[in-house]
């Protein structure tokens, strides 16, 4: 095809590399790093990001579902991969076939895994997950000793890790995570000193806010993509030693497809949620909610054009979006616009879009649609 789609996500792989190495410098060499590449690498492309993480010495990769793990294996990645969500018993055979590990919190799943492994004459690695307060997956601390004993007796099954997950590490209130950490510590005291598996708990926020959550391995996701789980984390990062700024990996861009004059008092787009208050110059962009631009951002967000901010107006459509460029000089069709990223000396961070859309950077990034080509820079 001669023409690439104008709406595109530019992925700076050098920024991803920097972010991984930055984290490695900060942590030192003793703590293992699981690079979390679930949800297609938070929308950045799981494989290109996994390749760089592996090149930079990632000890483990984190997938969300079995299919994501299989895709990485079929692309030649042979680093250990943990499926972070739980799986159904009928997924056990595929999991074992592709040498993936998963978390377990029930005996029935552990048995299904052992059976699949036995059938294939292999050993499957599992990580027990303890529920310390997320109240989602995981075995309760009270039921841990029994599950641990049962699992250790199963053939073809190796207990490789013990983990937990924090519910509120992103929040200002530290007490919830502190209580979870305490519960986790207490639960771990039943482990014998010999053959202690990999203990892990920290996501991005916990890793910076609670160094005592590092244990043997950390599980960063969002920070590798250069985004922050919450605005307040920035101040904490600024205080850290051996840490330089993380760099945003993705920039979301498009191009104006049409510019036209609309007179004062005209309703704009579906349902006329915006009416022009003056004679206006309105530009159409070939991007809509089918590309992952949340409709809830309608009349709230801004974009960059010719190095300046312009407001988005009217309801965001499936394939198109309108912006008011009346105040910007010399706007023309095909001008580049930035939804998040840099242009000239202006920046719209993905976190800004998330705040305006009443969501978090995670959701914006992993919802950038399939239809949006990823353009890789600095491979
Ligand atoms: C997604 C996920 C992570 C990574 O979280 P970030 O906040 O993106 O660092 C870590 N652990 C588990 C269990 C996860 O599901």
GROMACS .gro file of C-alpha atoms and ligand atoms in nm:
model
  394
    1UNK     CA    1   0.000   0.000   0.000
    2UNK     CA    2   0.140   0.340  -0.099
    3UNK     CA    3  -0.038   0.528   0.175
    4UNK     CA    4  -0.019   0.445   0.544
    5UNK     CA    5  -0.324   0.521   0.748
    6UNK     CA    6  -0.295   0.880   0.869
    7UNK     CA    7  -0.411   0.781   1.216
    8UNK     CA    8  -0.123   0.594   1.376
    9UNK     CA    9   0.049   0.513   1.702
   10UNK     CA   10   0.421   0.580   1.698
   11UNK     CA   11   0.606   0.347   1.931
   12UNK     CA   12   0.955   0.454   2.031
   13UNK     CA   13   1.133   0.131   2.113
   14UNK     CA   14   1.440   0.318   2.232
   15UNK     CA   15   1.220   0.476   2.499
   16UNK     CA   16   1.102   0.129   2.605
   17UNK     CA   17   1.464   0.013   2.624
   18UNK     CA   18   1.558   0.318   2.828
   19UNK     CA   19   1.270   0.258   3.067
   20UNK     CA   20   1.366  -0.104   3.126
   21UNK     CA   21   1.733  -0.020   3.179
   22UNK     CA   22   1.642   0.274   3.400
   23UNK     CA   23   1.443   0.040   3.621
   24UNK     CA   24   1.724  -0.217   3.622
   25UNK     CA   25   1.973   0.052   3.733
   26UNK     CA   26   1.741   0.157   4.009
   27UNK     CA   27   1.678  -0.196   4.137
   28UNK     CA   28   2.032  -0.329   4.104
   29UNK     CA   29   2.106  -0.676   3.972
   30UNK     CA   30   1.968  -0.895   4.250
   31UNK     CA   31   1.596  -0.843   4.203
   32UNK     CA   32   1.438  -1.022   3.911
   33UNK     CA   33   1.220  -0.824   3.673
   34UNK     CA   34   0.905  -0.961   3.514
   35UNK     CA   35   0.822  -0.732   3.222
   36UNK     CA   36   0.443  -0.731   3.198
   37UNK     CA   37   0.342  -0.736   2.831
   38UNK     CA   38  -0.022  -0.838   2.866
   39UNK     CA   39  -0.295  -0.674   2.655
   40UNK     CA   40  -0.060  -0.664   2.357
   41UNK     CA   41   0.201  -0.484   2.560
   42UNK     CA   42  -0.052  -0.230   2.692
   43UNK     CA   43  -0.136  -0.157   2.328
   44UNK     CA   44   0.227  -0.110   2.220
   45UNK     CA   45   0.273  -0.455   2.065
   46UNK     CA   46   0.361  -0.743   2.296
   47UNK     CA   47   0.624  -0.897   2.073
   48UNK     CA   48   0.843  -0.593   1.995
   49UNK     CA   49   0.833  -0.493   2.363
   50UNK     CA   50   0.899  -0.847   2.485
   51UNK     CA   51   1.197  -0.878   2.249
   52UNK     CA   52   1.356  -0.566   2.392
   53UNK     CA   53   1.282  -0.665   2.749
   54UNK     CA   54   1.446  -1.004   2.684
   55UNK     CA   55   1.747  -0.841   2.516
   56UNK     CA   56   1.783  -0.616   2.821
   57UNK     CA   57   1.778  -0.917   3.052
   58UNK     CA   58   1.416  -0.949   3.167
   59UNK     CA   59   1.394  -1.258   3.389
   60UNK     CA   60   1.029  -1.321   3.322
   61UNK     CA   61   0.745  -1.197   3.101
   62UNK     CA   62   0.387  -1.146   3.219
   63UNK     CA   63   0.096  -1.236   2.990
   64UNK     CA   64  -0.270  -1.183   3.068
   65UNK     CA   65  -0.423  -1.491   2.907
   66UNK     CA   66  -0.293  -1.818   2.763
   67UNK     CA   67  -0.329  -1.699   2.402
   68UNK     CA   68  -0.092  -1.410   2.469
   69UNK     CA   69   0.167  -1.648   2.607
   70UNK     CA   70   0.133  -1.881   2.309
   71UNK     CA   71   0.177  -1.593   2.066
   72UNK     CA   72   0.508  -1.500   2.229
   73UNK     CA   73   0.628  -1.862   2.223
   74UNK     CA   74   0.532  -1.901   1.857
   75UNK     CA   75   0.737  -1.591   1.781
   76UNK     CA   76   1.043  -1.753   1.930
   77UNK     CA   77   1.049  -1.603   2.280
   78UNK     CA   78   1.186  -1.864   2.520
   79UNK     CA   79   1.208  -1.656   2.837
   80UNK     CA   80   0.982  -1.782   3.120
   81UNK     CA   81   0.626  -1.651   3.081
   82UNK     CA   82   0.367  -1.629   3.358
   83UNK     CA   83  -0.001  -1.610   3.270
   84UNK     CA   84  -0.112  -1.361   3.534
   85UNK     CA   85  -0.485  -1.427   3.514
   86UNK     CA   86  -0.610  -1.765   3.621
   87UNK     CA   87  -0.692  -2.023   3.355
   88UNK     CA   88  -0.969  -2.277   3.303
   89UNK     CA   89  -0.881  -2.645   3.346
   90UNK     CA   90  -0.937  -2.708   2.974
   91UNK     CA   91  -0.660  -2.458   2.893
   92UNK     CA   92  -0.406  -2.662   3.089
   93UNK     CA   93  -0.292  -2.873   2.792
   94UNK     CA   94  -0.214  -2.567   2.578
   95UNK     CA   95  -0.040  -2.400   2.867
   96UNK     CA   96   0.185  -2.701   2.924
   97UNK     CA   97   0.249  -2.757   2.553
   98UNK     CA   98   0.390  -2.405   2.523
   99UNK     CA   99   0.589  -2.415   2.846
  100UNK     CA  100   0.395  -2.136   3.010
  101UNK     CA  101   0.353  -2.096   3.384
  102UNK     CA  102   0.037  -1.981   3.555
  103UNK     CA  103  -0.095  -1.882   3.892
  104UNK     CA  104  -0.303  -2.126   4.094
  105UNK     CA  105  -0.525  -2.080   4.394
  106UNK     CA  106  -0.728  -2.402   4.387
  107UNK     CA  107  -0.638  -2.768   4.413
  108UNK     CA  108  -0.864  -2.855   4.117
  109UNK     CA  109  -0.666  -2.635   3.878
  110UNK     CA  110  -0.337  -2.765   4.015
  111UNK     CA  111  -0.460  -3.120   3.952
  112UNK     CA  112  -0.565  -3.038   3.596
  113UNK     CA  113  -0.222  -2.887   3.533
  114UNK     CA  114  -0.043  -3.188   3.682
  115UNK     CA  115  -0.250  -3.423   3.468
  116UNK     CA  116  -0.179  -3.228   3.148
  117UNK     CA  117   0.191  -3.220   3.231
  118UNK     CA  118   0.200  -3.592   3.304
  119UNK     CA  119   0.030  -3.665   2.973
  120UNK     CA  120   0.293  -3.461   2.789
  121UNK     CA  121   0.575  -3.594   2.999
  122UNK     CA  122   0.667  -3.247   3.117
  123UNK     CA  123   0.682  -3.039   3.433
  124UNK     CA  124   0.458  -2.736   3.465
  125UNK     CA  125   0.558  -2.437   3.680
  126UNK     CA  126   0.297  -2.274   3.897
  127UNK     CA  127   0.290  -1.969   4.121
  128UNK     CA  128   0.051  -1.975   4.413
  129UNK     CA  129  -0.139  -1.652   4.448
  130UNK     CA  130  -0.241  -1.539   4.795
  131UNK     CA  131  -0.536  -1.308   4.835
  132UNK     CA  132  -0.422  -1.046   5.084
  133UNK     CA  133  -0.703  -0.798   5.020
  134UNK     CA  134  -0.770  -0.757   4.649
  135UNK     CA  135  -1.055  -1.006   4.696
  136UNK     CA  136  -1.023  -1.121   4.336
  137UNK     CA  137  -0.803  -1.423   4.264
  138UNK     CA  138  -0.594  -1.602   4.523
  139UNK     CA  139  -0.609  -1.842   4.813
  140UNK     CA  140  -0.682  -1.693   5.154
  141UNK     CA  141  -0.387  -1.701   5.397
  142UNK     CA  142  -0.589  -1.942   5.617
  143UNK     CA  143  -0.616  -2.195   5.334
  144UNK     CA  144  -0.260  -2.154   5.214
  145UNK     CA  145  -0.095  -2.426   5.428
  146UNK     CA  146  -0.332  -2.694   5.303
  147UNK     CA  147  -0.304  -2.591   4.938
  148UNK     CA  148   0.073  -2.573   4.969
  149UNK     CA  149   0.093  -2.930   5.102
  150UNK     CA  150  -0.141  -3.063   4.836
  151UNK     CA  151   0.044  -2.889   4.555
  152UNK     CA  152   0.382  -3.010   4.672
  153UNK     CA  153   0.258  -3.368   4.645
  154UNK     CA  154   0.139  -3.343   4.286
  155UNK     CA  155   0.366  -3.504   4.025
  156UNK     CA  156   0.493  -3.308   3.722
  157UNK     CA  157   0.418  -2.981   3.895
  158UNK     CA  158   0.679  -2.740   4.026
  159UNK     CA  159   0.596  -2.469   4.275
  160UNK     CA  160   0.806  -2.192   4.127
  161UNK     CA  161   0.658  -1.883   4.289
  162UNK     CA  162   0.434  -1.735   4.554
  163UNK     CA  163   0.272  -1.402   4.491
  164UNK     CA  164   0.009  -1.151   4.583
  165UNK     CA  165  -0.137  -0.845   4.414
  166UNK     CA  166  -0.210  -0.501   4.560
  167UNK     CA  167  -0.551  -0.341   4.527
  168UNK     CA  168  -0.464   0.016   4.614
  169UNK     CA  169  -0.095   0.073   4.551
  170UNK     CA  170  -0.185   0.363   4.319
  171UNK     CA  171  -0.377   0.545   4.590
  172UNK     CA  172  -0.253   0.819   4.823
  173UNK     CA  173  -0.360   0.620   5.127
  174UNK     CA  174  -0.070   0.385   5.197
  175UNK     CA  175  -0.236   0.193   5.477
  176UNK     CA  176  -0.424  -0.054   5.257
  177UNK     CA  177  -0.107  -0.171   5.082
  178UNK     CA  178   0.081  -0.178   5.411
  179UNK     CA  179  -0.188  -0.406   5.554
  180UNK     CA  180  -0.167  -0.632   5.249
  181UNK     CA  181   0.211  -0.650   5.279
  182UNK     CA  182   0.181  -0.746   5.643
  183UNK     CA  183  -0.068  -1.021   5.562
  184UNK     CA  184   0.162  -1.147   5.287
  185UNK     CA  185   0.464  -1.154   5.520
  186UNK     CA  186   0.266  -1.346   5.780
  187UNK     CA  187   0.141  -1.597   5.523
  188UNK     CA  188   0.496  -1.655   5.400
  189UNK     CA  189   0.627  -1.756   5.742
  190UNK     CA  190   0.504  -2.111   5.687
  191UNK     CA  191   0.757  -2.161   5.407
  192UNK     CA  192   1.050  -2.386   5.488
  193UNK     CA  193   1.391  -2.240   5.423
  194UNK     CA  194   1.485  -2.509   5.174
  195UNK     CA  195   1.350  -2.471   4.825
  196UNK     CA  196   1.182  -2.131   4.878
  197UNK     CA  197   1.031  -2.029   4.547
  198UNK     CA  198   1.030  -1.683   4.385
  199UNK     CA  199   0.832  -1.443   4.603
  200UNK     CA  200   0.676  -1.150   4.420
  201UNK     CA  201   0.415  -0.881   4.474
  202UNK     CA  202   0.501  -0.539   4.331
  203UNK     CA  203   0.334  -0.370   4.035
  204UNK     CA  204   0.458  -0.029   3.916
  205UNK     CA  205   0.323   0.178   4.205
  206UNK     CA  206   0.423  -0.064   4.480
  207UNK     CA  207   0.770  -0.103   4.337
  208UNK     CA  208   0.843   0.268   4.388
  209UNK     CA  209   0.631   0.335   4.694
  210UNK     CA  210   0.708   0.022   4.896
  211UNK     CA  211   1.065  -0.106   4.849
  212UNK     CA  212   0.981  -0.379   5.100
  213UNK     CA  213   0.743  -0.520   4.837
  214UNK     CA  214   1.029  -0.614   4.603
  215UNK     CA  215   1.101  -0.960   4.750
  216UNK     CA  216   1.269  -1.172   4.476
  217UNK     CA  217   1.096  -1.026   4.172
  218UNK     CA  218   0.894  -0.720   4.068
  219UNK     CA  219   0.619  -0.710   3.803
  220UNK     CA  220   0.626  -0.367   3.636
  221UNK     CA  221   0.390  -0.296   3.347
  222UNK     CA  222   0.283   0.063   3.295
  223UNK     CA  223   0.613   0.229   3.387
  224UNK     CA  224   0.794   0.036   3.113
  225UNK     CA  225   0.567   0.215   2.867
  226UNK     CA  226   0.661   0.548   3.025
  227UNK     CA  227   0.323   0.627   3.180
  228UNK     CA  228   0.219   0.674   3.541
  229UNK     CA  229  -0.054   0.490   3.733
  230UNK     CA  230  -0.134   0.810   3.924
  231UNK     CA  231  -0.010   1.171   3.904
  232UNK     CA  232   0.125   1.159   4.259
  233UNK     CA  233   0.386   0.899   4.166
  234UNK     CA  234   0.593   1.161   3.980
  235UNK     CA  235   0.703   1.333   4.301
  236UNK     CA  236   0.813   0.996   4.441
  237UNK     CA  237   1.014   0.916   4.126
  238UNK     CA  238   1.185   1.257   4.149
  239UNK     CA  239   1.323   1.165   4.491
  240UNK     CA  240   1.476   0.831   4.385
  241UNK     CA  241   1.843   0.769   4.344
  242UNK     CA  242   1.978   0.598   4.034
  243UNK     CA  243   1.671   0.690   3.839
  244UNK     CA  244   1.638   0.916   3.538
  245UNK     CA  245   1.300   1.023   3.394
  246UNK     CA  246   1.094   0.753   3.225
  247UNK     CA  247   1.006   0.828   2.864
  248UNK     CA  248   0.660   0.789   2.706
  249UNK     CA  249   0.681   0.511   2.448
  250UNK     CA  250   0.363   0.580   2.249
  251UNK     CA  251   0.250   0.894   2.068
  252UNK     CA  252  -0.093   0.895   1.906
  253UNK     CA  253  -0.117   1.098   1.587
  254UNK     CA  254  -0.344   1.169   1.296
  255UNK     CA  255  -0.380   1.417   1.011
  256UNK     CA  256  -0.650   1.663   0.916
  257UNK     CA  257  -0.861   1.526   0.631
  258UNK     CA  258  -1.072   1.841   0.569
  259UNK     CA  259  -1.088   2.202   0.690
  260UNK     CA  260  -1.395   2.416   0.640
  261UNK     CA  261  -1.572   2.731   0.755
  262UNK     CA  262  -1.888   2.692   0.960
  263UNK     CA  263  -2.090   2.999   1.047
  264UNK     CA  264  -2.189   3.108   1.396
  265UNK     CA  265  -2.477   2.918   1.560
  266UNK     CA  266  -2.437   2.584   1.382
  267UNK     CA  267  -2.464   2.250   1.566
  268UNK     CA  268  -2.162   2.026   1.524
  269UNK     CA  269  -2.165   1.645   1.478
  270UNK     CA  270  -2.425   1.394   1.607
  271UNK     CA  271  -2.689   1.537   1.840
  272UNK     CA  272  -2.535   1.884   1.820
  273UNK     CA  273  -2.367   1.868   2.159
  274UNK     CA  274  -2.161   2.172   2.053
  275UNK     CA  275  -2.285   2.485   1.876
  276UNK     CA  276  -2.044   2.730   1.715
  277UNK     CA  277  -2.032   3.056   1.910
  278UNK     CA  278  -1.865   3.246   1.628
  279UNK     CA  279  -1.784   3.198   1.262
  280UNK     CA  280  -1.546   2.906   1.291
  281UNK     CA  281  -1.288   2.701   1.113
  282UNK     CA  282  -1.353   2.333   1.182
  283UNK     CA  283  -1.120   2.047   1.092
  284UNK     CA  284  -1.218   1.682   1.052
  285UNK     CA  285  -0.987   1.405   1.172
  286UNK     CA  286  -1.008   1.045   1.051
  287UNK     CA  287  -1.016   0.895   1.400
  288UNK     CA  288  -1.309   0.791   1.613
  289UNK     CA  289  -1.422   0.570   1.895
  290UNK     CA  290  -1.370   0.266   1.671
  291UNK     CA  291  -1.001   0.354   1.696
  292UNK     CA  292  -1.024   0.367   2.074
  293UNK     CA  293  -1.082   0.740   2.112
  294UNK     CA  294  -1.333   0.725   2.396
  295UNK     CA  295  -1.662   0.895   2.313
  296UNK     CA  296  -1.673   1.018   2.672
  297UNK     CA  297  -1.392   1.259   2.576
  298UNK     CA  298  -1.631   1.450   2.348
  299UNK     CA  299  -1.606   1.827   2.407
  300UNK     CA  300  -1.341   1.771   2.675
  301UNK     CA  301  -1.011   1.693   2.510
  302UNK     CA  302  -0.759   1.896   2.315
  303UNK     CA  303  -0.518   1.806   2.038
  304UNK     CA  304  -0.195   1.964   1.917
  305UNK     CA  305  -0.183   2.125   1.577
  306UNK     CA  306   0.093   2.351   1.442
  307UNK     CA  307   0.246   2.339   1.790
  308UNK     CA  308  -0.067   2.474   1.960
  309UNK     CA  309  -0.362   2.331   2.148
  310UNK     CA  310  -0.700   2.313   1.976
  311UNK     CA  311  -1.023   2.197   2.142
  312UNK     CA  312  -1.212   1.893   2.023
  313UNK     CA  313  -1.579   1.980   1.966
  314UNK     CA  314  -1.903   1.789   1.914
  315UNK     CA  315  -1.958   1.419   1.973
  316UNK     CA  316  -1.674   1.191   1.875
  317UNK     CA  317  -1.805   0.963   1.596
  318UNK     CA  318  -1.713   0.606   1.513
  319UNK     CA  319  -1.458   0.701   1.246
  320UNK     CA  320  -1.428   1.078   1.272
  321UNK     CA  321  -1.367   1.360   1.516
  322UNK     CA  322  -1.394   1.737   1.478
  323UNK     CA  323  -1.165   2.007   1.615
  324UNK     CA  324  -1.198   2.383   1.632
  325UNK     CA  325  -0.898   2.540   1.459
  326UNK     CA  326  -1.036   2.895   1.432
  327UNK     CA  327  -0.757   3.031   1.652
  328UNK     CA  328  -0.474   2.859   1.471
  329UNK     CA  329  -0.301   3.020   1.177
  330UNK     CA  330  -0.271   2.859   0.834
  331UNK     CA  331  -0.428   2.525   0.912
  332UNK     CA  332  -0.445   2.297   0.610
  333UNK     CA  333  -0.564   1.951   0.519
  334UNK     CA  334  -0.296   1.689   0.589
  335UNK     CA  335  -0.149   1.886   0.879
  336UNK     CA  336  -0.029   1.649   1.150
  337UNK     CA  337  -0.222   1.648   1.473
  338UNK     CA  338  -0.120   1.489   1.803
  339UNK     CA  339  -0.379   1.331   2.033
  340UNK     CA  340  -0.115   1.254   2.293
  341UNK     CA  341   0.255   1.310   2.257
  342UNK     CA  342   0.473   1.607   2.165
  343UNK     CA  343   0.458   1.870   1.898
  344UNK     CA  344   0.696   2.165   1.899
  345UNK     CA  345   0.732   2.261   2.263
  346UNK     CA  346   0.382   2.143   2.354
  347UNK     CA  347   0.299   1.813   2.519
  348UNK     CA  348  -0.027   1.633   2.580
  349UNK     CA  349   0.049   1.337   2.803
  350UNK     CA  350  -0.161   1.021   2.789
  351UNK     CA  351  -0.233   1.085   3.157
  352UNK     CA  352  -0.397   1.416   3.062
  353UNK     CA  353  -0.626   1.243   2.816
  354UNK     CA  354  -0.706   0.983   3.081
  355UNK     CA  355  -0.796   1.247   3.340
  356UNK     CA  356  -1.021   1.428   3.093
  357UNK     CA  357  -1.190   1.102   3.001
  358UNK     CA  358  -1.237   1.012   3.366
  359UNK     CA  359  -1.022   0.701   3.333
  360UNK     CA  360  -0.659   0.590   3.373
  361UNK     CA  361  -0.367   0.580   3.131
  362UNK     CA  362  -0.386   0.198   3.129
  363UNK     CA  363  -0.727   0.202   2.964
  364UNK     CA  364  -0.642   0.467   2.706
  365UNK     CA  365  -0.326   0.283   2.600
  366UNK     CA  366  -0.466  -0.067   2.572
  367UNK     CA  367  -0.778   0.057   2.393
  368UNK     CA  368  -0.585   0.212   2.105
  369UNK     CA  369  -0.763   0.013   1.837
  370UNK     CA  370  -0.650  -0.272   1.618
  371UNK     CA  371  -0.723  -0.051   1.319
  372UNK     CA  372  -0.452   0.195   1.423
  373UNK     CA  373  -0.120   0.091   1.270
  374UNK     CA  374   0.172   0.081   1.512
  375UNK     CA  375   0.472   0.252   1.357
  376UNK     CA  376   0.793   0.142   1.527
  377UNK     CA  377   1.076   0.390   1.568
  378UNK     CA  378   1.436   0.316   1.670
  379UNK     CA  379   1.404  -0.060   1.634
  380LIG     C1  380  -0.102  -0.605   3.518
  380LIG     C2  381  -0.037  -0.660   3.636
  380LIG     C3  382   0.083  -0.606   3.682
  380LIG     C4  383   0.146  -0.482   3.625
  380LIG     O1  384   0.083  -0.369   3.679
  380LIG     P1  385   0.135  -0.221   3.649
  380LIG     O2  386   0.056  -0.135   3.739
  380LIG     O3  387   0.106  -0.196   3.504
  380LIG     O4  388   0.280  -0.217   3.677
  380LIG     C5  389   0.145  -0.671   3.788
  380LIG     N1  390   0.090  -0.780   3.845
  380LIG     C6  391  -0.027  -0.833   3.803
  380LIG     C7  392  -0.083  -0.954   3.870
  380LIG     C8  393  -0.095  -0.775   3.698
  380LIG     O5  394  -0.211  -0.827   3.658
   0.00000   0.00000   0.00000
